[in-house]
């Protein structure tokens, strides 16, 4: 079983930056993919970015391309999300997720961390 714990959320002004971290414990490794999702108030949860642990391939939602960067955090056996040029529409609870690469669905989820961007 994989446990995920997010940190780094907070309140920031539009145009500012935040860095989210996700620490993973349990069985992960090179055959895992990790991702960030978010859920804004009154909206469905949406994909933000993911990274395939082996090879480091990354994918981004169009809404965050060029502003957000997902990377491996080897010290925490997890991932980080660097968010730059934040916009009010980025306000959401951000969730870290993990799945074996053999699975098409994310099966492990963190509790989430709140990001609020003021205009």
Short mmCIF file of N, CA and C in Angstrom, two decimals:
data_model
loop_
_atom_site.label_atom_id
_atom_site.label_comp_id
_atom_site.label_asym_id
_atom_site.label_seq_id
_atom_site.Cartn_x
_atom_site.Cartn_y
_atom_site.Cartn_z
N UNK A 1 0.84 -1.18 0.00
CA UNK A 1 0.00 0.00 0.00
C UNK A 1 0.90 1.25 0.00
N UNK A 2 0.51 2.22 -0.79
CA UNK A 2 1.26 3.47 -0.91
C UNK A 2 0.51 4.56 -0.17
N UNK A 3 1.23 5.29 0.68
CA UNK A 3 0.66 6.44 1.37
C UNK A 3 1.27 7.71 0.79
N UNK A 4 0.42 8.70 0.56
CA UNK A 4 0.86 9.96 -0.04
C UNK A 4 0.47 11.11 0.87
N UNK A 5 1.41 12.03 1.09
CA UNK A 5 1.15 13.19 1.93
C UNK A 5 1.62 14.44 1.21
N UNK A 6 0.69 15.36 0.95
CA UNK A 6 1.00 16.60 0.26
C UNK A 6 1.34 17.70 1.26
N UNK A 7 2.13 18.67 0.80
CA UNK A 7 2.44 19.85 1.59
C UNK A 7 2.78 20.99 0.63
N UNK A 8 2.78 22.20 1.17
CA UNK A 8 3.21 23.35 0.39
C UNK A 8 2.12 24.26 -0.10
N UNK A 9 0.87 23.93 0.17
CA UNK A 9 -0.21 24.82 -0.27
C UNK A 9 -0.23 26.11 0.53
N UNK A 10 -1.08 27.03 0.11
CA UNK A 10 -1.19 28.29 0.82
C UNK A 10 -1.91 29.34 0.02
N UNK A 11 -1.78 30.59 0.48
CA UNK A 11 -2.40 31.73 -0.17
C UNK A 11 -1.32 32.55 -0.86
N UNK A 12 -1.56 32.89 -2.12
CA UNK A 12 -0.60 33.67 -2.88
C UNK A 12 -1.35 34.63 -3.80
N UNK A 13 -0.72 35.74 -4.13
CA UNK A 13 -1.33 36.68 -5.06
C UNK A 13 -1.15 36.22 -6.49
N UNK A 14 -2.02 36.66 -7.35
CA UNK A 14 -1.91 36.34 -8.77
C UNK A 14 -0.54 36.76 -9.28
N UNK A 15 0.06 35.89 -10.09
CA UNK A 15 1.40 36.12 -10.60
C UNK A 15 2.50 35.53 -9.73
N UNK A 16 2.13 35.08 -8.55
CA UNK A 16 3.11 34.51 -7.63
C UNK A 16 3.37 33.04 -7.90
N UNK A 17 4.16 32.44 -7.02
CA UNK A 17 4.57 31.04 -7.19
C UNK A 17 4.38 30.26 -5.89
N UNK A 18 4.17 28.98 -6.05
CA UNK A 18 4.13 28.03 -4.93
C UNK A 18 4.76 26.73 -5.40
N UNK A 19 5.28 25.98 -4.44
CA UNK A 19 5.82 24.66 -4.74
C UNK A 19 5.15 23.64 -3.84
N UNK A 20 4.49 22.70 -4.45
CA UNK A 20 3.84 21.62 -3.72
C UNK A 20 4.76 20.40 -3.69
N UNK A 21 4.72 19.68 -2.58
CA UNK A 21 5.48 18.44 -2.46
C UNK A 21 4.56 17.29 -2.09
N UNK A 22 4.93 16.12 -2.54
CA UNK A 22 4.19 14.91 -2.22
C UNK A 22 5.19 13.85 -1.78
N UNK A 23 5.10 13.45 -0.53
CA UNK A 23 5.97 12.41 0.01
C UNK A 23 5.24 11.07 -0.06
N UNK A 24 5.93 10.07 -0.59
CA UNK A 24 5.33 8.75 -0.74
C UNK A 24 6.04 7.74 0.14
N UNK A 25 5.26 6.92 0.80
CA UNK A 25 5.82 5.81 1.57
C UNK A 25 5.13 4.53 1.13
N UNK A 26 5.83 3.42 1.31
CA UNK A 26 5.27 2.17 0.84
C UNK A 26 5.92 1.76 -0.46
N UNK A 27 5.27 0.89 -1.18
CA UNK A 27 5.87 0.29 -2.37
C UNK A 27 5.60 1.12 -3.61
N UNK A 28 6.60 1.88 -4.07
CA UNK A 28 6.49 2.60 -5.34
C UNK A 28 7.62 2.10 -6.24
N UNK A 29 8.39 2.99 -6.80
CA UNK A 29 9.52 2.55 -7.61
C UNK A 29 9.35 2.86 -9.06
N UNK A 30 10.20 2.25 -9.87
CA UNK A 30 10.29 2.61 -11.28
C UNK A 30 9.06 2.25 -12.09
N UNK A 31 8.22 1.39 -11.57
CA UNK A 31 7.03 0.99 -12.32
C UNK A 31 5.79 1.75 -11.87
N UNK A 32 5.99 2.97 -11.41
CA UNK A 32 4.89 3.80 -10.97
C UNK A 32 4.84 5.09 -11.76
N UNK A 33 3.64 5.63 -11.86
CA UNK A 33 3.42 6.97 -12.36
C UNK A 33 2.81 7.77 -11.22
N UNK A 34 3.19 9.03 -11.13
CA UNK A 34 2.63 9.90 -10.10
C UNK A 34 2.09 11.15 -10.75
N UNK A 35 1.09 11.72 -10.14
CA UNK A 35 0.39 12.83 -10.78
C UNK A 35 -0.14 13.82 -9.75
N UNK A 36 -0.51 14.97 -10.26
CA UNK A 36 -1.25 15.98 -9.50
C UNK A 36 -2.60 16.19 -10.18
N UNK A 37 -3.62 16.23 -9.36
CA UNK A 37 -4.96 16.59 -9.80
C UNK A 37 -5.40 17.77 -8.94
N UNK A 38 -6.49 18.40 -9.35
CA UNK A 38 -7.04 19.47 -8.52
C UNK A 38 -8.56 19.49 -8.64
N UNK A 39 -9.18 20.01 -7.57
CA UNK A 39 -10.63 20.18 -7.59
C UNK A 39 -10.94 21.58 -7.11
N UNK A 40 -11.48 22.38 -8.02
CA UNK A 40 -11.89 23.74 -7.68
C UNK A 40 -13.30 23.72 -7.10
N UNK A 41 -13.67 24.73 -6.34
CA UNK A 41 -15.02 24.77 -5.75
C UNK A 41 -16.11 24.64 -6.81
N UNK A 42 -17.00 23.69 -6.62
CA UNK A 42 -18.11 23.51 -7.53
C UNK A 42 -17.77 22.84 -8.84
N UNK A 43 -16.55 22.33 -8.96
CA UNK A 43 -16.13 21.70 -10.22
C UNK A 43 -15.68 20.27 -9.99
N UNK A 44 -15.57 19.55 -11.10
CA UNK A 44 -15.08 18.19 -11.04
C UNK A 44 -13.55 18.20 -10.85
N UNK A 45 -13.05 17.11 -10.32
CA UNK A 45 -11.62 16.96 -10.21
C UNK A 45 -11.01 16.89 -11.61
N UNK A 46 -9.87 17.56 -11.80
CA UNK A 46 -9.23 17.56 -13.12
C UNK A 46 -7.75 17.24 -13.02
N UNK A 47 -7.26 16.65 -14.08
CA UNK A 47 -5.84 16.30 -14.19
C UNK A 47 -5.02 17.57 -14.36
N UNK A 48 -3.87 17.62 -13.69
CA UNK A 48 -2.95 18.75 -13.82
C UNK A 48 -1.67 18.33 -14.54
N UNK A 49 -0.99 17.31 -14.01
CA UNK A 49 0.27 16.87 -14.59
C UNK A 49 0.62 15.49 -14.05
N UNK A 50 1.40 14.74 -14.82
CA UNK A 50 1.92 13.50 -14.28
C UNK A 50 3.34 13.24 -14.78
N UNK A 51 3.98 12.29 -14.12
CA UNK A 51 5.35 11.91 -14.47
C UNK A 51 5.48 10.41 -14.34
N UNK A 52 6.08 9.81 -15.34
CA UNK A 52 6.36 8.38 -15.29
C UNK A 52 7.71 8.21 -14.61
N UNK A 53 7.72 7.47 -13.48
CA UNK A 53 8.93 7.43 -12.66
C UNK A 53 10.13 6.96 -13.45
N UNK A 54 9.94 5.91 -14.24
CA UNK A 54 11.04 5.40 -15.06
C UNK A 54 11.08 6.19 -16.36
N UNK A 55 12.14 6.91 -16.58
CA UNK A 55 12.27 7.69 -17.81
C UNK A 55 11.94 9.15 -17.62
N UNK A 56 11.08 9.46 -16.65
CA UNK A 56 10.79 10.84 -16.34
C UNK A 56 9.91 11.57 -17.32
N UNK A 57 9.19 10.84 -18.19
CA UNK A 57 8.28 11.53 -19.12
C UNK A 57 7.20 12.27 -18.35
N UNK A 58 6.90 13.47 -18.82
CA UNK A 58 5.89 14.29 -18.14
C UNK A 58 4.78 14.69 -19.10
N UNK A 59 3.60 14.95 -18.53
CA UNK A 59 2.43 15.37 -19.30
C UNK A 59 1.70 16.43 -18.50
N UNK A 60 1.13 17.41 -19.21
CA UNK A 60 0.47 18.53 -18.55
C UNK A 60 -0.89 18.81 -19.18
N UNK A 61 -1.79 19.30 -18.34
CA UNK A 61 -3.04 19.85 -18.86
C UNK A 61 -2.71 21.13 -19.61
N UNK A 62 -3.48 21.41 -20.65
CA UNK A 62 -3.22 22.62 -21.44
C UNK A 62 -3.28 23.88 -20.59
N UNK A 63 -4.13 23.87 -19.59
CA UNK A 63 -4.33 25.07 -18.77
C UNK A 63 -3.11 25.43 -17.92
N UNK A 64 -2.18 24.50 -17.75
CA UNK A 64 -1.01 24.79 -16.90
C UNK A 64 0.31 24.70 -17.65
N UNK A 65 0.27 24.30 -18.91
CA UNK A 65 1.51 24.18 -19.68
C UNK A 65 2.25 25.50 -19.71
N UNK A 66 3.56 25.43 -19.49
CA UNK A 66 4.39 26.62 -19.49
C UNK A 66 4.43 27.36 -18.17
N UNK A 67 3.55 26.98 -17.24
CA UNK A 67 3.53 27.63 -15.93
C UNK A 67 3.87 26.66 -14.80
N UNK A 68 3.46 25.40 -14.94
CA UNK A 68 3.68 24.40 -13.89
C UNK A 68 4.74 23.40 -14.36
N UNK A 69 5.52 22.91 -13.41
CA UNK A 69 6.51 21.88 -13.71
C UNK A 69 6.43 20.78 -12.67
N UNK A 70 6.24 19.54 -13.12
CA UNK A 70 6.25 18.40 -12.22
C UNK A 70 7.63 17.75 -12.29
N UNK A 71 8.12 17.31 -11.14
CA UNK A 71 9.43 16.68 -11.10
C UNK A 71 9.48 15.63 -10.00
N UNK A 72 10.43 14.73 -10.11
CA UNK A 72 10.63 13.74 -9.06
C UNK A 72 11.33 14.38 -7.88
N UNK A 73 10.95 13.97 -6.70
CA UNK A 73 11.62 14.39 -5.47
C UNK A 73 12.19 13.12 -4.85
N UNK A 74 13.40 12.80 -5.21
CA UNK A 74 13.98 11.53 -4.77
C UNK A 74 14.12 11.46 -3.26
N UNK A 75 14.38 12.61 -2.62
CA UNK A 75 14.56 12.61 -1.17
C UNK A 75 13.28 12.17 -0.46
N UNK A 76 12.12 12.48 -1.06
CA UNK A 76 10.85 12.12 -0.45
C UNK A 76 10.19 10.94 -1.14
N UNK A 77 10.92 10.36 -2.07
CA UNK A 77 10.34 9.26 -2.84
C UNK A 77 9.00 9.67 -3.43
N UNK A 78 8.94 10.96 -3.83
CA UNK A 78 7.67 11.44 -4.34
C UNK A 78 7.87 12.42 -5.48
N UNK A 79 6.96 13.39 -5.55
CA UNK A 79 7.00 14.36 -6.63
C UNK A 79 6.76 15.76 -6.10
N UNK A 80 7.18 16.73 -6.89
CA UNK A 80 6.95 18.12 -6.58
C UNK A 80 6.21 18.77 -7.75
N UNK A 81 5.53 19.85 -7.46
CA UNK A 81 4.86 20.63 -8.49
C UNK A 81 5.22 22.09 -8.28
N UNK A 82 6.04 22.62 -9.17
CA UNK A 82 6.39 24.03 -9.13
C UNK A 82 5.36 24.79 -9.93
N UNK A 83 4.70 25.74 -9.30
CA UNK A 83 3.62 26.49 -9.94
C UNK A 83 4.02 27.95 -10.01
N UNK A 84 4.17 28.47 -11.21
CA UNK A 84 4.56 29.86 -11.44
C UNK A 84 3.44 30.61 -12.13
N UNK A 85 3.50 31.93 -12.05
CA UNK A 85 2.50 32.78 -12.70
C UNK A 85 1.09 32.29 -12.37
N UNK A 86 0.83 32.11 -11.09
CA UNK A 86 -0.47 31.57 -10.68
C UNK A 86 -1.60 32.54 -10.98
N UNK A 87 -2.75 31.97 -11.30
CA UNK A 87 -3.94 32.74 -11.64
C UNK A 87 -5.06 32.41 -10.66
N UNK A 88 -6.02 33.32 -10.49
CA UNK A 88 -7.13 33.00 -9.57
C UNK A 88 -7.84 31.68 -9.93
N UNK A 89 -7.88 31.35 -11.20
CA UNK A 89 -8.54 30.11 -11.61
C UNK A 89 -7.74 28.86 -11.25
N UNK A 90 -6.54 29.03 -10.72
CA UNK A 90 -5.77 27.88 -10.22
C UNK A 90 -6.17 27.52 -8.79
N UNK A 91 -7.03 28.35 -8.18
CA UNK A 91 -7.48 28.07 -6.83
C UNK A 91 -8.21 26.74 -6.78
N UNK A 92 -7.74 25.86 -5.90
CA UNK A 92 -8.30 24.50 -5.82
C UNK A 92 -7.61 23.74 -4.69
N UNK A 93 -8.17 22.59 -4.38
CA UNK A 93 -7.46 21.62 -3.55
C UNK A 93 -6.66 20.74 -4.50
N UNK A 94 -5.37 20.63 -4.24
CA UNK A 94 -4.49 19.85 -5.09
C UNK A 94 -4.19 18.51 -4.43
N UNK A 95 -4.33 17.46 -5.24
CA UNK A 95 -4.14 16.09 -4.76
C UNK A 95 -3.00 15.41 -5.48
N UNK A 96 -2.21 14.70 -4.73
CA UNK A 96 -1.18 13.84 -5.30
C UNK A 96 -1.78 12.44 -5.48
N UNK A 97 -1.39 11.77 -6.56
CA UNK A 97 -1.92 10.44 -6.83
C UNK A 97 -0.83 9.56 -7.43
N UNK A 98 -0.99 8.25 -7.27
CA UNK A 98 -0.01 7.31 -7.80
C UNK A 98 -0.71 6.08 -8.36
N UNK A 99 -0.09 5.46 -9.33
CA UNK A 99 -0.62 4.21 -9.90
C UNK A 99 0.53 3.39 -10.44
N UNK A 100 0.41 2.10 -10.45
CA UNK A 100 1.38 1.28 -11.18
C UNK A 100 1.22 1.58 -12.66
N UNK A 101 2.29 1.52 -13.42
CA UNK A 101 2.18 1.81 -14.84
C UNK A 101 1.34 0.77 -15.57
N UNK A 102 1.13 -0.37 -14.94
CA UNK A 102 0.28 -1.40 -15.53
C UNK A 102 -1.20 -1.08 -15.36
N UNK A 103 -1.52 -0.06 -14.58
CA UNK A 103 -2.90 0.32 -14.32
C UNK A 103 -3.23 1.62 -15.05
N UNK A 104 -4.44 1.72 -15.55
CA UNK A 104 -4.86 2.96 -16.21
C UNK A 104 -5.50 3.94 -15.22
N UNK A 105 -5.75 3.48 -14.01
CA UNK A 105 -6.40 4.33 -13.01
C UNK A 105 -5.46 4.60 -11.84
N UNK A 106 -5.57 5.81 -11.31
CA UNK A 106 -4.81 6.15 -10.12
C UNK A 106 -5.51 5.52 -8.92
N UNK A 107 -4.73 4.78 -8.13
CA UNK A 107 -5.33 4.02 -7.04
C UNK A 107 -4.94 4.51 -5.66
N UNK A 108 -3.92 5.36 -5.60
CA UNK A 108 -3.48 5.89 -4.32
C UNK A 108 -3.60 7.41 -4.36
N UNK A 109 -4.19 7.96 -3.28
CA UNK A 109 -4.45 9.40 -3.26
C UNK A 109 -4.05 9.99 -1.92
N UNK A 110 -3.55 11.23 -1.97
CA UNK A 110 -3.27 11.96 -0.76
C UNK A 110 -4.52 12.67 -0.27
N UNK A 111 -4.39 13.37 0.85
CA UNK A 111 -5.53 14.08 1.45
C UNK A 111 -5.81 15.41 0.79
N UNK A 112 -4.82 15.95 0.10
CA UNK A 112 -4.99 17.22 -0.59
C UNK A 112 -4.41 18.39 0.18
N UNK A 113 -4.06 19.43 -0.56
CA UNK A 113 -3.56 20.66 0.04
C UNK A 113 -4.20 21.83 -0.69
N UNK A 114 -4.63 22.83 0.06
CA UNK A 114 -5.38 23.96 -0.50
C UNK A 114 -4.42 24.99 -1.09
N UNK A 115 -4.72 25.40 -2.32
CA UNK A 115 -4.02 26.51 -2.96
C UNK A 115 -5.06 27.58 -3.27
N UNK A 116 -4.81 28.79 -2.79
CA UNK A 116 -5.72 29.91 -3.03
C UNK A 116 -4.94 31.05 -3.66
N UNK A 117 -5.40 31.50 -4.82
CA UNK A 117 -4.75 32.58 -5.54
C UNK A 117 -5.68 33.79 -5.54
N UNK A 118 -5.23 34.87 -4.96
CA UNK A 118 -6.05 36.08 -4.89
C UNK A 118 -5.74 37.00 -6.06
N UNK A 119 -6.75 37.72 -6.48
CA UNK A 119 -6.58 38.62 -7.63
C UNK A 119 -6.15 40.01 -7.18
#
